[in-house]
């Protein structure tokens, strides 16, 4: 079935991506990110990661997505390819900057990206939560939270990277309801980021249900989506390990797409692909080197939920309609 073309507040039509010139797996974050694969052979992965993100950006642009592609040339920010953790954007002209647990990740914050957003989009306010770091209060953006922009719910797995005080402060400021729960992998370790466990799209949600430890909370989450008319697609722990939950819905020139990695796509069943394909077109992106760092497509895409400036050289994408579920 062809992808639906109507606007959804859940699916941005512009994104920010970072292309690394010096890529490596971050040893500082390995303790709680069990999706990482160590680079024991010490080979230089930079050319491979650079090429993968370049191809991914090109494929997204072919779909009509506006891609703001930035370069990362330093050697002290190994996770710079995952910008969704340090900032997010929100309808109404708001940008949030987040407190990060790892010292190396705090260095990823870039004023040039914020300046670009201000110049090309209507930004009213930048709200900076990074001052919470000295108190050990962390909230790593849309890694820590999976945001349902339609029903205004912030889903968040408890972890060292997601502090409930920081979450509550964000939710109060941005008018989201916090939905906190615990989730563990088959070995009993906490899931480090919510966005490896679940993906929320306009018409469906993909969730590693069996990894949510509280059965009551699990039912509550499922019921909430189903009452809103969304299909719930349960993912196995093996599929989560292949990053099947780390996907993002975007609005292209010919309809909505689900951007996910080739690894994730190959982990899905034919039935799951059919259900997803009823509302979006699946776009697999080959990023096996990037995935060694413990994140996948959702992690490396920061969606732009801002209104573009419609005149002059900074008009970047189509105007958006108001009304109903599709209201920005």
Coordinates of C-alpha atoms in Angstrom, one line a residue:
X1 CA 0.0 0.0 0.0
X2 CA 1.3 3.5 -0.8
X3 CA 2.4 5.7 2.1
X4 CA -0.2 8.2 3.3
X5 CA 0.6 11.7 2.2
X6 CA -1.1 13.8 4.9
X7 CA 0.9 15.7 7.5
X8 CA 1.3 14.3 10.9
X9 CA 2.7 16.1 13.9
X10 CA 4.5 12.8 14.7
X11 CA 6.5 12.8 11.4
X12 CA 8.9 15.7 10.7
X13 CA 9.8 16.5 7.2
X14 CA 13.3 17.9 8.1
X15 CA 16.1 16.4 10.1
X16 CA 19.6 17.1 11.4
X17 CA 22.4 14.5 10.9
X18 CA 26.1 14.5 11.8
X19 CA 28.7 13.0 9.5
X20 CA 31.8 11.8 11.4
X21 CA 35.4 12.2 10.1
X22 CA 36.8 10.4 13.1
X23 CA 34.5 7.6 14.2
X24 CA 35.0 5.1 17.0
X25 CA 33.1 3.2 19.6
X26 CA 32.8 5.2 22.8
X27 CA 34.4 3.2 25.7
X28 CA 33.1 5.7 28.2
X29 CA 29.5 4.6 27.6
X30 CA 30.1 0.9 27.2
X31 CA 29.2 0.1 30.9
X32 CA 25.4 0.6 30.4
X33 CA 25.1 0.4 26.6
X34 CA 25.1 -3.3 25.8
X35 CA 24.3 -2.7 22.2
X36 CA 27.8 -1.5 21.6
X37 CA 30.4 -3.7 19.8
X38 CA 34.0 -3.1 20.9
X39 CA 36.5 -2.2 18.3
X40 CA 39.1 -4.7 19.5
X41 CA 41.0 -4.9 16.2
X42 CA 41.7 -1.1 16.4
X43 CA 40.9 -0.6 12.7
X44 CA 39.8 2.8 11.6
X45 CA 36.1 2.7 11.2
X46 CA 35.8 6.4 10.2
X47 CA 35.7 6.0 6.4
X48 CA 32.9 3.4 6.7
X49 CA 30.8 5.4 9.1
X50 CA 31.3 8.5 7.0
X51 CA 30.1 6.7 3.8
X52 CA 27.1 5.1 5.6
X53 CA 25.8 8.4 6.9
X54 CA 26.5 10.1 3.5
X55 CA 24.4 7.4 1.7
X56 CA 21.7 7.5 4.3
X57 CA 21.4 11.3 4.0
X58 CA 21.2 11.0 0.2
X59 CA 18.5 8.4 0.4
X60 CA 16.4 10.6 2.7
X61 CA 16.8 13.6 0.4
X62 CA 15.7 11.4 -2.5
X63 CA 12.5 10.9 -0.5
X64 CA 11.9 14.6 -0.2
X65 CA 13.2 14.9 3.4
X66 CA 15.2 18.1 4.2
X67 CA 18.5 16.9 5.6
X68 CA 20.7 19.4 7.5
X69 CA 24.0 17.6 7.3
X70 CA 26.8 18.7 9.7
X71 CA 30.4 17.6 9.9
X72 CA 32.1 16.3 13.0
X73 CA 35.9 16.6 12.6
X74 CA 37.0 16.3 16.2
X75 CA 38.4 13.2 17.9
X76 CA 36.9 13.8 21.4
X77 CA 33.2 13.2 20.5
X78 CA 32.9 9.6 19.5
X79 CA 29.1 9.6 19.7
X80 CA 28.6 12.8 17.7
X81 CA 26.7 10.8 15.1
X82 CA 23.8 10.6 17.5
X83 CA 22.6 14.3 17.9
X84 CA 19.1 13.3 19.0
X85 CA 20.4 12.9 22.5
X86 CA 21.6 16.4 23.2
X87 CA 18.8 18.5 21.6
X88 CA 15.2 18.3 20.4
X89 CA 12.8 20.6 18.6
X90 CA 9.1 21.3 19.2
X91 CA 6.1 22.8 17.5
X92 CA 5.5 26.4 18.6
X93 CA 9.2 27.3 18.2
X94 CA 10.9 25.6 21.1
X95 CA 14.3 23.9 21.3
X96 CA 15.5 21.8 24.3
X97 CA 19.1 21.1 25.2
X98 CA 19.7 18.1 27.5
X99 CA 22.0 17.0 30.3
X100 CA 24.2 14.1 29.3
X101 CA 25.7 11.5 31.6
X102 CA 29.1 10.9 29.8
X103 CA 31.6 13.7 29.8
X104 CA 32.5 13.0 26.2
X105 CA 28.8 13.3 25.2
X106 CA 28.5 16.8 26.7
X107 CA 31.1 18.0 24.2
X108 CA 28.7 17.1 21.3
X109 CA 26.5 20.2 22.0
X110 CA 27.1 22.7 19.1
X111 CA 26.1 26.3 18.9
X112 CA 26.3 26.2 15.1
X113 CA 23.4 23.7 14.9
X114 CA 21.3 25.9 17.2
X115 CA 22.2 29.0 15.1
X116 CA 21.1 27.1 12.0
X117 CA 17.7 26.3 13.5
X118 CA 17.2 29.9 14.5
X119 CA 18.0 31.2 11.1
X120 CA 16.0 28.7 9.0
X121 CA 13.1 28.1 11.4
X122 CA 10.9 30.1 13.7
X123 CA 12.5 29.6 17.1
X124 CA 11.0 31.5 20.1
X125 CA 13.0 30.0 22.9
X126 CA 15.9 27.6 23.6
X127 CA 15.4 25.8 27.0
X128 CA 18.7 24.5 28.3
X129 CA 18.6 21.7 30.9
X130 CA 22.4 21.0 30.8
X131 CA 22.8 22.9 34.1
X132 CA 21.4 19.8 35.8
X133 CA 24.6 17.8 35.1
X134 CA 26.5 18.9 38.2
X135 CA 23.7 17.5 40.3
X136 CA 23.8 14.1 38.5
X137 CA 20.4 14.7 36.8
X138 CA 20.5 13.4 33.3
X139 CA 17.9 13.2 30.5
X140 CA 19.4 12.3 27.1
X141 CA 16.8 13.8 24.8
X142 CA 14.8 11.6 22.5
X143 CA 17.0 8.7 23.4
X144 CA 15.8 8.8 27.0
X145 CA 12.3 9.7 25.9
X146 CA 10.1 8.5 23.0
X147 CA 7.7 11.3 22.5
X148 CA 4.1 10.8 21.3
X149 CA 3.5 14.3 19.8
X150 CA -0.1 13.4 19.0
X151 CA -1.3 12.3 22.5
X152 CA 1.4 14.3 24.4
X153 CA 3.0 11.4 26.2
X154 CA 6.7 11.0 27.0
X155 CA 7.5 7.3 27.3
X156 CA 10.7 6.8 29.4
X157 CA 12.6 3.7 30.6
X158 CA 14.2 4.1 34.0
X159 CA 18.0 4.1 33.7
X160 CA 21.1 6.0 34.8
X161 CA 20.6 8.3 31.8
X162 CA 17.0 9.2 32.5
X163 CA 16.4 10.9 35.8
X164 CA 12.7 11.3 36.9
X165 CA 13.3 14.9 38.2
X166 CA 14.7 16.0 34.9
X167 CA 11.9 14.2 33.0
X168 CA 9.3 15.8 35.1
X169 CA 10.8 19.2 34.5
X170 CA 10.8 18.7 30.8
X171 CA 7.2 17.3 30.7
X172 CA 5.9 20.3 32.7
X173 CA 7.7 22.8 30.4
X174 CA 6.6 21.1 27.2
X175 CA 3.1 19.8 28.2
X176 CA 3.8 16.0 28.0
X177 CA 2.5 13.4 30.4
X178 CA 5.4 11.3 31.7
X179 CA 5.0 7.5 31.3
X180 CA 7.9 5.9 33.2
X181 CA 8.5 2.2 33.3
X182 CA 11.3 -0.4 33.8
X183 CA 12.6 -2.6 31.0
X184 CA 15.4 -5.1 31.0
X185 CA 17.2 -7.2 28.4
X186 CA 17.2 -11.1 28.6
X187 CA 20.3 -10.9 30.8
X188 CA 18.6 -8.7 33.4
X189 CA 20.3 -5.5 32.5
X190 CA 18.4 -2.2 32.2
X191 CA 17.6 -0.9 28.8
X192 CA 19.8 2.2 28.5
X193 CA 17.6 4.3 26.2
X194 CA 13.9 4.1 25.5
X195 CA 14.3 4.6 21.8
X196 CA 16.0 1.2 21.3
X197 CA 12.9 -0.3 22.9
X198 CA 10.1 1.4 21.1
X199 CA 9.1 3.5 18.1
X200 CA 5.9 5.6 18.0
X201 CA 4.4 6.5 14.6
X202 CA 1.2 8.1 13.6
X203 CA -0.8 4.9 13.2
X204 CA 1.2 2.3 15.0
X205 CA 3.7 1.7 17.8
X206 CA 6.5 -0.9 17.8
X207 CA 7.5 -2.0 21.3
X208 CA 9.6 -4.7 22.9
X209 CA 6.7 -5.6 25.2
X210 CA 8.2 -8.6 26.8
X211 CA 11.1 -6.5 28.1
X212 CA 8.8 -4.3 30.1
X213 CA 9.1 -5.8 33.6
X214 CA 5.7 -4.6 35.1
X215 CA 2.8 -6.4 33.5
X216 CA 0.3 -3.8 34.6
X217 CA 2.4 -1.0 33.1
X218 CA 2.7 -3.1 29.9
X219 CA -1.1 -3.4 29.6
X220 CA -1.5 0.3 30.3
X221 CA 0.8 1.3 27.5
X222 CA -0.8 -1.1 25.0
X223 CA -4.3 0.0 26.0
X224 CA -3.4 3.7 25.6
X225 CA -2.2 3.1 22.0
X226 CA -5.2 0.9 21.1
X227 CA -7.7 3.4 22.5
X228 CA -6.1 6.0 20.3
X229 CA -6.7 3.7 17.3
X230 CA -3.0 2.7 16.8
X231 CA -1.8 -0.7 16.1
X232 CA 0.7 -2.2 18.6
X233 CA 3.4 -4.3 17.1
X234 CA 5.2 -6.4 19.6
X235 CA 8.9 -6.9 19.1
X236 CA 10.9 -9.7 20.5
X237 CA 14.1 -9.2 22.5
X238 CA 16.0 -10.6 19.5
X239 CA 14.4 -8.0 17.2
X240 CA 15.2 -5.3 19.7
X241 CA 18.9 -6.4 19.7
X242 CA 18.8 -5.9 15.9
X243 CA 17.5 -2.3 16.5
X244 CA 14.0 -3.0 15.2
X245 CA 12.6 -0.5 17.7
X246 CA 15.1 2.2 16.8
X247 CA 13.1 3.7 13.8
X248 CA 11.6 7.1 13.1
X249 CA 8.6 8.1 11.0
X250 CA 9.2 11.0 8.6
X251 CA 7.2 12.9 6.0
X252 CA 8.7 12.8 2.5
X253 CA 7.6 14.4 -0.7
X254 CA 5.4 11.4 -1.6
X255 CA 4.1 10.4 1.8
X256 CA 5.2 9.2 5.2
X257 CA 8.1 6.8 5.5
X258 CA 9.6 4.7 8.3
X259 CA 13.4 5.1 8.3
X260 CA 15.1 2.1 9.9
X261 CA 18.3 0.2 9.4
X262 CA 18.8 -2.7 7.1
X263 CA 19.6 -4.7 10.2
X264 CA 16.3 -3.8 11.7
X265 CA 14.3 -4.4 8.5
X266 CA 15.7 -7.9 8.1
X267 CA 14.7 -8.7 11.7
X268 CA 11.0 -7.9 11.1
X269 CA 8.6 -10.6 10.1
X270 CA 6.6 -10.5 6.9
X271 CA 3.4 -9.9 8.9
X272 CA 5.0 -7.0 10.8
X273 CA 6.2 -5.4 7.5
X274 CA 2.7 -5.7 6.1
X275 CA 1.1 -4.0 9.1
X276 CA 3.7 -1.2 9.0
X277 CA 3.3 -0.8 5.2
X278 CA -0.4 -0.1 5.6
X279 CA 0.4 3.5 6.7
X280 CA 4.1 4.2 5.7
X281 CA 6.7 3.1 3.2
X282 CA 9.7 1.4 4.8
X283 CA 13.1 2.8 4.0
X284 CA 16.0 0.6 5.1
X285 CA 19.3 2.3 5.5
X286 CA 22.5 0.3 5.6
X287 CA 24.6 1.5 8.6
X288 CA 26.3 -1.5 10.1
X289 CA 29.4 0.4 11.2
X290 CA 27.4 3.1 12.9
X291 CA 25.4 0.4 14.8
X292 CA 28.6 -0.8 16.3
X293 CA 28.5 2.3 18.5
X294 CA 25.2 1.1 20.1
X295 CA 22.7 3.1 18.2
X296 CA 20.9 3.0 14.9
X297 CA 18.8 5.1 12.6
X298 CA 16.6 6.8 15.2
X299 CA 19.6 7.7 17.2
X300 CA 21.4 9.4 14.3
X301 CA 18.3 11.5 13.2
X302 CA 17.2 14.6 15.1
X303 CA 13.8 15.5 13.8
X304 CA 12.9 19.2 13.2
X305 CA 9.4 19.9 14.5
X306 CA 9.7 23.7 13.8
X307 CA 8.0 25.9 11.3
X308 CA 10.3 27.0 8.5
X309 CA 10.7 30.6 7.6
X310 CA 8.6 31.0 4.5
X311 CA 10.4 33.8 2.8
X312 CA 13.9 34.5 1.6
X313 CA 16.8 32.1 1.2
X314 CA 15.9 30.0 4.3
X315 CA 12.5 28.6 3.1
X316 CA 13.4 24.9 3.4
X317 CA 10.2 22.8 3.3
X318 CA 6.5 22.8 2.7
X319 CA 4.0 24.7 4.8
X320 CA 2.0 22.7 7.2
X321 CA -1.7 22.5 7.8
X322 CA -3.5 23.0 11.1
X323 CA -6.4 20.9 12.4
X324 CA -7.1 17.8 14.3
X325 CA -4.5 15.0 14.7
X326 CA -2.4 16.7 12.1
X327 CA -2.2 20.0 14.0
X328 CA 1.5 21.1 14.5

